PDB file of C-alpha atoms and ligand atoms in Angstrom:
ATOM      1  CA  MET A   1      12.363  58.621   8.197  1.00  0.00           C
ATOM      2  CA  SER A   2      14.084  57.852  11.500  1.00  0.00           C
ATOM      3  CA  ASN A   3      16.593  55.094  11.992  1.00  0.00           C
ATOM      4  CA  THR A   4      15.713  54.655  15.584  1.00  0.00           C
ATOM      5  CA  VAL A   5      14.061  51.254  16.417  1.00  0.00           C
ATOM      6  CA  SER A   6      12.120  51.415  19.605  1.00  0.00           C
ATOM      7  CA  LYS A   7      11.651  48.261  21.526  1.00  0.00           C
ATOM      8  CA  PRO A   8       7.949  47.307  22.060  1.00  0.00           C
ATOM      9  CA  ARG A   9       6.869  47.993  25.543  1.00  0.00           C
ATOM     10  CA  ILE A  10       5.505  44.783  26.915  1.00  0.00           C
ATOM     11  CA  LYS A  11       4.455  44.661  30.596  1.00  0.00           C
ATOM     12  CA  VAL A  12       4.509  41.115  31.726  1.00  0.00           C
ATOM     13  CA  GLN A  13       1.973  40.286  34.415  1.00  0.00           C
ATOM     14  CA  SER A  14       3.354  37.486  36.508  1.00  0.00           C
ATOM     15  CA  LYS A  15       0.145  36.695  38.369  1.00  0.00           C
ATOM     16  CA  THR A  16      -3.539  37.157  38.228  1.00  0.00           C
ATOM     17  CA  GLU A  17      -4.819  40.176  40.077  1.00  0.00           C
ATOM     18  CA  ARG A  18      -6.862  39.123  43.165  1.00  0.00           C
ATOM     19  CA  PRO A  19      -9.902  41.420  43.951  1.00  0.00           C
ATOM     20  CA  ARG A  20      -9.224  43.441  46.945  1.00  0.00           C
ATOM     21  CA  LEU A  21     -11.170  42.410  50.085  1.00  0.00           C
ATOM     22  CA  HIS A  22     -13.089  44.905  52.055  1.00  0.00           C
ATOM     23  CA  LYS A  23     -14.302  44.930  55.641  1.00  0.00           C
ATOM     24  CA  VAL A  24     -18.096  45.766  56.222  1.00  0.00           C
ATOM     25  CA  ILE A  25     -18.131  47.823  59.477  1.00  0.00           C
ATOM     26  CA  LEU A  26     -21.165  48.362  61.739  1.00  0.00           C
ATOM     27  CA  VAL A  27     -21.125  51.788  63.184  1.00  0.00           C
ATOM     28  CA  ASN A  28     -22.786  52.700  66.499  1.00  0.00           C
ATOM     29  CA  ASP A  29     -25.371  55.324  66.899  1.00  0.00           C
ATOM     30  CA  ASP A  30     -27.618  56.422  69.902  1.00  0.00           C
ATOM     31  CA  TYR A  31     -30.940  55.748  68.242  1.00  0.00           C
ATOM     32  CA  THR A  32     -31.216  52.521  66.411  1.00  0.00           C
ATOM     33  CA  PRO A  33     -32.876  49.842  68.821  1.00  0.00           C
ATOM     34  CA  ARG A  34     -30.519  46.989  69.690  1.00  0.00           C
ATOM     35  CA  GLU A  35     -33.004  44.356  68.663  1.00  0.00           C
ATOM     36  CA  PHE A  36     -33.315  45.929  65.315  1.00  0.00           C
ATOM     37  CA  VAL A  37     -29.543  45.926  64.748  1.00  0.00           C
ATOM     38  CA  VAL A  38     -29.589  42.211  65.543  1.00  0.00           C
ATOM     39  CA  THR A  39     -32.343  41.495  63.130  1.00  0.00           C
ATOM     40  CA  VAL A  40     -30.456  43.320  60.349  1.00  0.00           C
ATOM     41  CA  LEU A  41     -27.238  41.374  61.039  1.00  0.00           C
ATOM     42  CA  LYS A  42     -29.165  38.178  61.036  1.00  0.00           C
ATOM     43  CA  ALA A  43     -30.921  38.916  57.761  1.00  0.00           C
ATOM     44  CA  GLU A  44     -28.221  40.516  55.753  1.00  0.00           C
ATOM     45  CA  PHE A  45     -25.061  38.704  57.007  1.00  0.00           C
ATOM     46  CA  HIS A  46     -26.630  35.244  57.931  1.00  0.00           C
ATOM     47  CA  MET A  47     -25.501  35.376  61.617  1.00  0.00           C
ATOM     48  CA  SER A  48     -26.898  33.402  64.409  1.00  0.00           C
ATOM     49  CA  GLU A  49     -28.709  35.196  67.256  1.00  0.00           C
ATOM     50  CA  ASP A  50     -25.631  34.974  69.397  1.00  0.00           C
ATOM     51  CA  GLN A  51     -23.253  36.214  66.717  1.00  0.00           C
ATOM     52  CA  ALA A  52     -25.475  39.116  65.906  1.00  0.00           C
ATOM     53  CA  TYR A  53     -25.811  40.128  69.460  1.00  0.00           C
ATOM     54  CA  TRP A  54     -22.183  40.181  70.134  1.00  0.00           C
ATOM     55  CA  VAL A  55     -21.393  42.067  66.955  1.00  0.00           C
ATOM     56  CA  MET A  56     -24.091  44.625  67.884  1.00  0.00           C
ATOM     57  CA  MET A  57     -22.808  44.962  71.541  1.00  0.00           C
ATOM     58  CA  THR A  58     -19.185  45.365  70.296  1.00  0.00           C
ATOM     59  CA  ALA A  59     -20.211  48.122  68.021  1.00  0.00           C
ATOM     60  CA  HIS A  60     -22.398  49.589  70.865  1.00  0.00           C
ATOM     61  CA  ARG A  61     -19.460  49.610  73.388  1.00  0.00           C
ATOM     62  CA  ARG A  62     -16.570  50.375  71.150  1.00  0.00           C
ATOM     63  CA  GLY A  63     -18.078  52.661  68.365  1.00  0.00           C
ATOM     64  CA  ALA A  64     -17.787  50.154  65.503  1.00  0.00           C
ATOM     65  CA  CYS A  65     -17.361  46.572  64.732  1.00  0.00           C
ATOM     66  CA  VAL A  66     -16.171  44.573  61.787  1.00  0.00           C
ATOM     67  CA  VAL A  67     -19.020  42.401  60.588  1.00  0.00           C
ATOM     68  CA  ALA A  68     -17.376  40.448  57.740  1.00  0.00           C
ATOM     69  CA  VAL A  69     -14.949  40.660  54.901  1.00  0.00           C
ATOM     70  CA  PHE A  70     -15.911  40.234  51.167  1.00  0.00           C
ATOM     71  CA  ALA A  71     -14.725  41.120  47.759  1.00  0.00           C
ATOM     72  CA  ARG A  72     -15.208  44.885  47.270  1.00  0.00           C
ATOM     73  CA  ASP A  73     -18.358  44.780  45.308  1.00  0.00           C
ATOM     74  CA  ILE A  74     -20.167  42.209  47.563  1.00  0.00           C
ATOM     75  CA  ALA A  75     -19.002  44.392  50.737  1.00  0.00           C
ATOM     76  CA  GLU A  76     -20.391  47.498  49.313  1.00  0.00           C
ATOM     77  CA  THR A  77     -23.734  45.947  48.221  1.00  0.00           C
ATOM     78  CA  LYS A  78     -24.294  44.267  51.600  1.00  0.00           C
ATOM     79  CA  ALA A  79     -23.388  47.569  53.378  1.00  0.00           C
ATOM     80  CA  THR A  80     -25.747  49.453  51.329  1.00  0.00           C
ATOM     81  CA  ARG A  81     -28.542  46.876  51.691  1.00  0.00           C
ATOM     82  CA  ALA A  82     -28.033  46.804  55.551  1.00  0.00           C
ATOM     83  CA  THR A  83     -27.914  50.635  55.796  1.00  0.00           C
ATOM     84  CA  GLU A  84     -31.054  50.907  53.702  1.00  0.00           C
ATOM     85  CA  ALA A  85     -32.985  48.371  55.797  1.00  0.00           C
ATOM     86  CA  GLY A  86     -32.413  50.746  58.763  1.00  0.00           C
ATOM     87  CA  GLY A  87     -33.459  53.798  56.612  1.00  0.00           C
ATOM     88  CA  ARG A  88     -36.734  52.196  55.717  1.00  0.00           C
ATOM     89  CA  LYS A  89     -37.609  52.045  59.241  1.00  0.00           C
ATOM     90  CA  GLY A  90     -36.324  55.559  60.035  1.00  0.00           C
ATOM     91  CA  HIS A  91     -33.167  54.557  61.829  1.00  0.00           C
ATOM     92  CA  PRO A  92     -29.709  56.028  61.320  1.00  0.00           C
ATOM     93  CA  LEU A  93     -28.098  52.544  61.307  1.00  0.00           C
ATOM     94  CA  THR A  94     -24.984  52.779  59.187  1.00  0.00           C
ATOM     95  CA  PHE A  95     -22.645  50.114  57.739  1.00  0.00           C
ATOM     96  CA  THR A  96     -19.576  51.256  55.992  1.00  0.00           C
ATOM     97  CA  THR A  97     -16.694  49.530  54.125  1.00  0.00           C
ATOM     98  CA  GLU A  98     -12.908  49.759  53.994  1.00  0.00           C
ATOM     99  CA  PRO A  99     -10.009  47.709  52.445  1.00  0.00           C
ATOM    100  CA  GLU A 100      -8.811  44.850  54.490  1.00  0.00           C
ATOM    101  CA  GLU A 101      -5.021  44.359  54.310  1.00  0.00           C
ATOM    102  CA  TRP A 102      -4.886  41.561  56.672  1.00  0.00           C
ATOM    103  CA  ALA A 103      -7.473  39.405  55.038  1.00  0.00           C
ATOM    104  CA  GLU A 104      -5.867  39.889  51.633  1.00  0.00           C
ATOM    105  CA  LEU A 105      -2.659  38.601  52.978  1.00  0.00           C
ATOM    106  CA  ARG A 106      -4.273  35.555  54.401  1.00  0.00           C
ATOM    107  CA  ALA A 107      -6.476  34.929  51.329  1.00  0.00           C
ATOM    108  CA  SER A 108      -3.441  35.125  49.109  1.00  0.00           C
ATOM    109  CA  ARG A 109      -2.016  32.191  50.869  1.00  0.00           C
ATOM    110  CA  GLU A 110      -5.146  30.261  51.303  1.00  0.00           C
ATOM    111  CA  THR A 111      -8.201  30.853  49.342  1.00  0.00           C
ATOM    112  CA  SER A 112     -10.111  33.592  47.416  1.00  0.00           C
ATOM    113  CA  ARG A 113     -13.281  33.017  49.358  1.00  0.00           C
ATOM    114  CA  PRO A 114     -14.568  35.737  51.684  1.00  0.00           C
ATOM    115  CA  ILE A 115     -13.675  35.300  55.233  1.00  0.00           C
ATOM    116  CA  THR A 116     -16.287  36.049  57.854  1.00  0.00           C
ATOM    117  CA  ILE A 117     -14.798  37.185  61.032  1.00  0.00           C
ATOM    118  CA  PRO A 118     -17.516  38.459  63.435  1.00  0.00           C
ATOM    119  CA  ALA A 119     -16.257  40.305  66.437  1.00  0.00           C
ATOM    120  CA  LEU A 120     -12.777  39.711  65.493  1.00  0.00           C
ATOM    121  CA  PRO A 121     -10.297  40.898  68.259  1.00  0.00           C
ATOM    122  CA  SER A 122      -8.242  42.772  65.682  1.00  0.00           C
ATOM    123  CA  VAL A 123     -11.108  45.313  65.505  1.00  0.00           C
ATOM    124  CA  THR A 124      -8.869  47.209  68.041  1.00  0.00           C
ATOM    125  CA  SER A 125      -6.885  48.246  64.874  1.00  0.00           C
ATOM    126  CA  LEU A 126      -9.929  50.282  63.733  1.00  0.00           C
ATOM    127  CA  THR A 127      -9.451  54.089  64.264  1.00  0.00           C
ATOM    128  CA  SER A 128     -13.140  54.214  65.166  1.00  0.00           C
ATOM    129  CA  CYS A 129     -12.930  51.947  68.139  1.00  0.00           C
TER     130      CYS A 129
HETATM  131  N1  LIG B   1     -26.451  52.239  70.616  1.00  0.00           N
HETATM  132  C1  LIG B   1     -27.781  51.851  70.248  1.00  0.00           C
HETATM  133  C2  LIG B   1     -28.629  51.865  71.376  1.00  0.00           C
HETATM  134  O1  LIG B   1     -28.248  51.951  72.501  1.00  0.00           O
HETATM  135  C3  LIG B   1     -27.711  50.327  69.573  1.00  0.00           C
HETATM  136  C4  LIG B   1     -26.877  50.121  68.573  1.00  0.00           C
HETATM  137  C5  LIG B   1     -25.818  49.210  68.565  1.00  0.00           C
HETATM  138  C6  LIG B   1     -26.999  50.981  67.341  1.00  0.00           C
HETATM  139  C7  LIG B   1     -24.930  49.107  67.503  1.00  0.00           C
HETATM  140  C8  LIG B   1     -26.195  50.890  66.239  1.00  0.00           C
HETATM  141  O2  LIG B   1     -24.344  49.747  65.317  1.00  0.00           O
HETATM  142  C9  LIG B   1     -25.274  49.900  66.316  1.00  0.00           C
HETATM  143  N2  LIG B   1     -30.036  51.658  71.244  1.00  0.00           N
END
């Protein structure tokens, strides 16, 4: 039998892990009608006509636009639902998701609720814009 006494390895977790926030991104294409994009944004993301129009136009002009920021699961579900809404009508409309570092920082200071940022100027940081 060995005389070696090994210390129990205990990892102390100092704080509760916060779910990573993800951006939902609207991607431009050449085929989906503008009015249809606006309709989907209003239905899936509860935007007003004006908000939806400007998000659609930003994606149209710049290639992509951040629609909103949510916890990862919600972002993925919404992006899938919105993309499928286009697919059902035969449109190539696409919503993607990606991690949002800035929103995580802000949420860690303020609240864990999702932050909706339609047509945020920081969209310029997107590689696709
Ligand atoms: N570019 C499309 C058109 O001219 C409209 C459109 C805008 C499509 C944004 C997708 O994410 C999009 N009909």
